[in-house]
mmCIF file of C-alpha atoms in Angstrom:
data_model
loop_
_atom_site.group_PDB
_atom_site.id
_atom_site.type_symbol
_atom_site.label_atom_id
_atom_site.label_comp_id
_atom_site.label_asym_id
_atom_site.label_seq_id
_atom_site.Cartn_x
_atom_site.Cartn_y
_atom_site.Cartn_z
ATOM 1 C CA UNK O 1 11.178 28.976 105.294
ATOM 2 C CA UNK O 2 12.657 32.049 106.932
ATOM 3 C CA UNK O 3 13.361 31.971 110.646
ATOM 4 C CA UNK O 4 15.290 33.713 113.358
ATOM 5 C CA UNK O 5 18.539 32.112 114.488
ATOM 6 C CA UNK O 6 16.655 30.587 117.431
ATOM 7 C CA UNK O 7 14.097 28.938 115.127
ATOM 8 C CA UNK O 8 11.044 31.209 115.245
ATOM 9 C CA UNK O 9 9.030 32.113 112.120
ATOM 10 C CA UNK O 10 6.941 34.842 113.748
ATOM 11 C CA UNK O 11 6.618 36.721 117.007
ATOM 12 C CA UNK O 12 3.808 35.653 119.366
ATOM 13 C CA UNK O 13 1.552 38.350 117.881
ATOM 14 C CA UNK O 14 2.260 37.097 114.323
ATOM 15 C CA UNK O 15 4.592 39.999 113.492
ATOM 16 C CA UNK O 16 7.227 39.248 110.836
ATOM 17 C CA UNK O 17 8.646 42.744 110.366
ATOM 18 C CA UNK O 18 11.971 41.449 111.740
ATOM 19 C CA UNK O 19 12.452 39.558 108.458
ATOM 20 C CA UNK O 20 13.963 42.679 106.897
ATOM 21 C CA UNK O 21 17.683 42.679 107.648
ATOM 22 C CA UNK O 22 19.852 45.789 107.813
ATOM 23 C CA UNK O 23 23.000 43.826 108.626
ATOM 24 C CA UNK O 24 26.018 43.875 106.288
ATOM 25 C CA UNK O 25 28.245 40.930 105.386
ATOM 26 C CA UNK O 26 30.737 42.057 102.748
ATOM 27 C CA UNK O 27 31.673 38.544 101.539
ATOM 28 C CA UNK O 28 28.025 37.635 100.931
ATOM 29 C CA UNK O 29 26.057 37.176 97.735
ATOM 30 C CA UNK O 30 23.946 40.124 96.641
ATOM 31 C CA UNK O 31 20.237 39.424 96.807
ATOM 32 C CA UNK O 32 19.401 41.152 93.513
ATOM 33 C CA UNK O 33 16.127 41.414 91.609
ATOM 34 C CA UNK O 34 17.607 39.022 89.014
ATOM 35 C CA UNK O 35 18.432 36.455 91.728
ATOM 36 C CA UNK O 36 14.916 36.686 93.180
ATOM 37 C CA UNK O 37 13.260 36.559 89.725
ATOM 38 C CA UNK O 38 15.242 33.456 88.729
ATOM 39 C CA UNK O 39 14.315 31.759 92.000
ATOM 40 C CA UNK O 40 10.602 32.572 91.655
ATOM 41 C CA UNK O 41 10.636 31.469 88.007
ATOM 42 C CA UNK O 42 11.884 28.014 89.102
ATOM 43 C CA UNK O 43 8.731 27.387 91.190
ATOM 44 C CA UNK O 44 5.869 25.636 89.382
ATOM 45 C CA UNK O 45 3.191 25.931 92.087
ATOM 46 C CA UNK O 46 2.743 26.869 95.739
ATOM 47 C CA UNK O 47 1.086 24.960 98.575
ATOM 48 C CA UNK O 48 0.186 26.749 101.807
ATOM 49 C CA UNK O 49 -2.155 26.681 104.764
ATOM 50 C CA UNK O 50 -4.985 29.115 105.373
ATOM 51 C CA UNK O 51 -3.056 31.284 107.859
ATOM 52 C CA UNK O 52 -0.226 31.814 105.367
ATOM 53 C CA UNK O 53 -2.774 32.522 102.621
ATOM 54 C CA UNK O 54 -4.594 35.119 104.734
ATOM 55 C CA UNK O 55 -1.274 36.692 105.744
ATOM 56 C CA UNK O 56 -0.143 36.867 102.096
ATOM 57 C CA UNK O 57 -3.356 38.689 101.175
ATOM 58 C CA UNK O 58 -2.713 41.253 103.923
ATOM 59 C CA UNK O 59 0.905 41.814 102.876
ATOM 60 C CA UNK O 60 0.204 42.047 99.150
ATOM 61 C CA UNK O 61 -0.023 38.940 96.971
ATOM 62 C CA UNK O 62 3.541 37.906 95.978
ATOM 63 C CA UNK O 63 2.623 34.760 93.989
ATOM 64 C CA UNK O 64 1.454 36.311 90.735
ATOM 65 C CA UNK O 65 -0.532 33.954 88.516
ATOM 66 C CA UNK O 66 1.295 30.754 89.520
ATOM 67 C CA UNK O 67 -1.042 28.041 90.805
ATOM 68 C CA UNK O 68 -1.575 28.267 94.566
ATOM 69 C CA UNK O 69 -3.195 25.446 96.526
ATOM 70 C CA UNK O 70 -4.467 26.448 99.957
ATOM 71 C CA UNK O 71 -4.919 23.497 102.288
ATOM 72 C CA UNK O 72 -7.777 24.290 104.644
ATOM 73 C CA UNK O 73 -10.989 23.046 106.170
ATOM 74 C CA UNK O 74 -12.279 26.648 106.313
ATOM 75 C CA UNK O 75 -14.812 27.887 103.776
ATOM 76 C CA UNK O 76 -12.576 30.498 102.108
ATOM 77 C CA UNK O 77 -13.082 32.365 98.862
ATOM 78 C CA UNK O 78 -10.673 34.060 96.492
ATOM 79 C CA UNK O 79 -10.973 36.469 93.608
ATOM 80 C CA UNK O 80 -7.705 35.091 92.236
ATOM 81 C CA UNK O 81 -8.142 32.539 89.435
ATOM 82 C CA UNK O 82 -4.828 30.878 90.328
ATOM 83 C CA UNK O 83 -5.968 29.954 93.875
ATOM 84 C CA UNK O 84 -7.631 26.635 94.652
ATOM 85 C CA UNK O 85 -8.754 25.509 98.124
ATOM 86 C CA UNK O 86 -8.255 21.873 99.085
ATOM 87 C CA UNK O 87 -8.825 19.574 102.049
ATOM 88 C CA UNK O 88 -8.733 15.844 102.579
ATOM 89 C CA UNK O 89 -6.041 13.226 102.086
ATOM 90 C CA UNK O 90 -2.773 15.186 101.892
ATOM 91 C CA UNK O 91 -0.498 12.341 100.661
ATOM 92 C CA UNK O 92 -2.917 11.483 97.858
ATOM 93 C CA UNK O 93 -3.256 15.124 96.825
ATOM 94 C CA UNK O 94 0.514 15.739 96.782
ATOM 95 C CA UNK O 95 1.648 12.405 95.321
ATOM 96 C CA UNK O 96 -1.144 11.856 92.798
ATOM 97 C CA UNK O 97 -2.379 15.285 91.756
ATOM 98 C CA UNK O 98 0.490 17.709 92.297
ATOM 99 C CA UNK O 99 3.541 15.580 91.465
ATOM 100 C CA UNK O 100 1.971 14.458 88.189
ATOM 101 C CA UNK O 101 1.568 18.090 87.020
ATOM 102 C CA UNK O 102 4.358 20.070 88.692
ATOM 103 C CA UNK O 103 8.082 19.503 89.096
ATOM 104 C CA UNK O 104 8.972 22.169 91.672
ATOM 105 C CA UNK O 105 6.198 22.289 94.273
ATOM 106 C CA UNK O 106 6.995 24.936 96.874
ATOM 107 C CA UNK O 107 5.387 24.588 100.319
ATOM 108 C CA UNK O 108 5.149 28.086 101.777
ATOM 109 C CA UNK O 109 5.359 28.896 105.468
ATOM 110 C CA UNK O 110 3.420 27.654 108.389
ATOM 111 C CA UNK O 111 4.747 25.521 111.211
ATOM 112 C CA UNK O 112 1.739 23.185 111.223
ATOM 113 C CA UNK O 113 1.887 22.475 107.505
ATOM 114 C CA UNK O 114 5.674 22.057 107.592
ATOM 115 C CA UNK O 115 5.288 19.566 110.437
ATOM 116 C CA UNK O 116 2.649 17.575 108.556
ATOM 117 C CA UNK O 117 4.649 17.494 105.291
ATOM 118 C CA UNK O 118 7.736 16.254 107.154
ATOM 119 C CA UNK O 119 5.897 13.670 109.252
ATOM 120 C CA UNK O 120 4.205 12.237 106.144
ATOM 121 C CA UNK O 121 7.418 12.173 104.107
ATOM 122 C CA UNK O 122 6.015 14.576 101.490
ATOM 123 C CA UNK O 123 8.962 16.988 101.383
ATOM 124 C CA UNK O 124 12.085 16.334 99.311
ATOM 125 C CA UNK O 125 14.179 19.218 100.593
ATOM 126 C CA UNK O 126 14.219 22.039 103.103
ATOM 127 C CA UNK O 127 15.416 25.507 102.175
ATOM 128 C CA UNK O 128 15.989 27.233 105.494
ATOM 129 C CA UNK O 129 16.910 30.916 105.542
ATOM 130 C CA UNK O 130 18.188 32.234 108.853
ATOM 131 C CA UNK O 131 17.783 35.928 109.627
ATOM 132 C CA UNK O 132 20.431 37.669 111.746
ATOM 133 C CA UNK O 133 18.192 38.044 114.805
ATOM 134 C CA UNK O 134 17.337 36.115 117.977
ATOM 135 C CA UNK O 135 13.659 36.595 118.858
ATOM 136 C CA UNK O 136 13.574 34.633 122.115
ATOM 137 C CA UNK O 137 9.930 33.636 121.706
ATOM 138 C CA UNK O 138 7.217 33.173 119.097
ATOM 139 C CA UNK O 139 6.015 30.502 116.656
ATOM 140 C CA UNK O 140 8.544 27.705 116.190
ATOM 141 C CA UNK O 141 9.494 26.643 112.660
ATOM 142 C CA UNK O 142 9.620 22.903 113.357
ATOM 143 C CA UNK O 143 7.128 22.767 116.252
ATOM 144 C CA UNK O 144 8.174 19.398 117.749
ATOM 145 C CA UNK O 145 7.920 17.069 114.775
ATOM 146 C CA UNK O 146 8.314 14.002 116.988
ATOM 147 C CA UNK O 147 10.633 12.020 114.727
ATOM 148 C CA UNK O 148 14.191 12.117 113.485
ATOM 149 C CA UNK O 149 14.626 13.110 109.849
ATOM 150 C CA UNK O 150 18.091 12.624 108.320
ATOM 151 C CA UNK O 151 19.262 15.433 106.043
ATOM 152 C CA UNK O 152 22.048 15.965 103.505
ATOM 153 C CA UNK O 153 23.476 19.473 103.077
ATOM 154 C CA UNK O 154 23.221 20.424 99.377
ATOM 155 C CA UNK O 155 24.103 24.106 99.457
ATOM 156 C CA UNK O 156 24.887 27.111 101.657
ATOM 157 C CA UNK O 157 24.570 30.746 100.590
ATOM 158 C CA UNK O 158 25.500 33.715 102.757
ATOM 159 C CA UNK O 159 23.926 36.973 101.621
ATOM 160 C CA UNK O 160 25.231 40.527 101.945
ATOM 161 C CA UNK O 161 22.355 41.427 104.286
ATOM 162 C CA UNK O 162 23.463 38.781 106.820
ATOM 163 C CA UNK O 163 20.924 36.100 105.908
ATOM 164 C CA UNK O 164 22.214 32.546 105.506
ATOM 165 C CA UNK O 165 20.342 30.045 103.337
ATOM 166 C CA UNK O 166 20.816 26.331 103.970
ATOM 167 C CA UNK O 167 19.464 23.807 101.480
ATOM 168 C CA UNK O 168 19.046 20.259 102.734
ATOM 169 C CA UNK O 169 17.934 17.161 100.861
ATOM 170 C CA UNK O 170 15.667 14.954 102.972
ATOM 171 C CA UNK O 171 17.072 11.462 103.023
ATOM 172 C CA UNK O 172 14.474 8.792 102.360
ATOM 173 C CA UNK O 173 15.282 5.572 104.169
#
């Protein structure tokens, strides 16, 4: 997930144009095409909600031909063969269907879906990228999860454009 320093993933009107940083941090890691390609190659499938899916279609489909599972109760259609719409029992779908076929399942965006994955214990780690901006208002990333979730810091990467990526393992107790 990408958020502002104050924890927002979008402005109130849904705008995410602030996600492009023009800051400079000389000691940071370069965010090169090779870095991005290697990262995307490591993902086996994507899971997202309908709002993220609709937003991705508007912005230009970044997921290629990797399997994408859109969790929704809406009657949506897609011309993309790699997209499948699902609803129903989320733990059963993730634990039985997805985990048996895919190693690196990447849940993309959406505060509501993030909240549900965390509350149900379906996420193994959080990769949280902080943009060098304070928005002051908008859609919260964690949206009041209502429970404490212990984390273990696995990695930190500071990028040349001022973004900071924190990778946390979710501790299962």
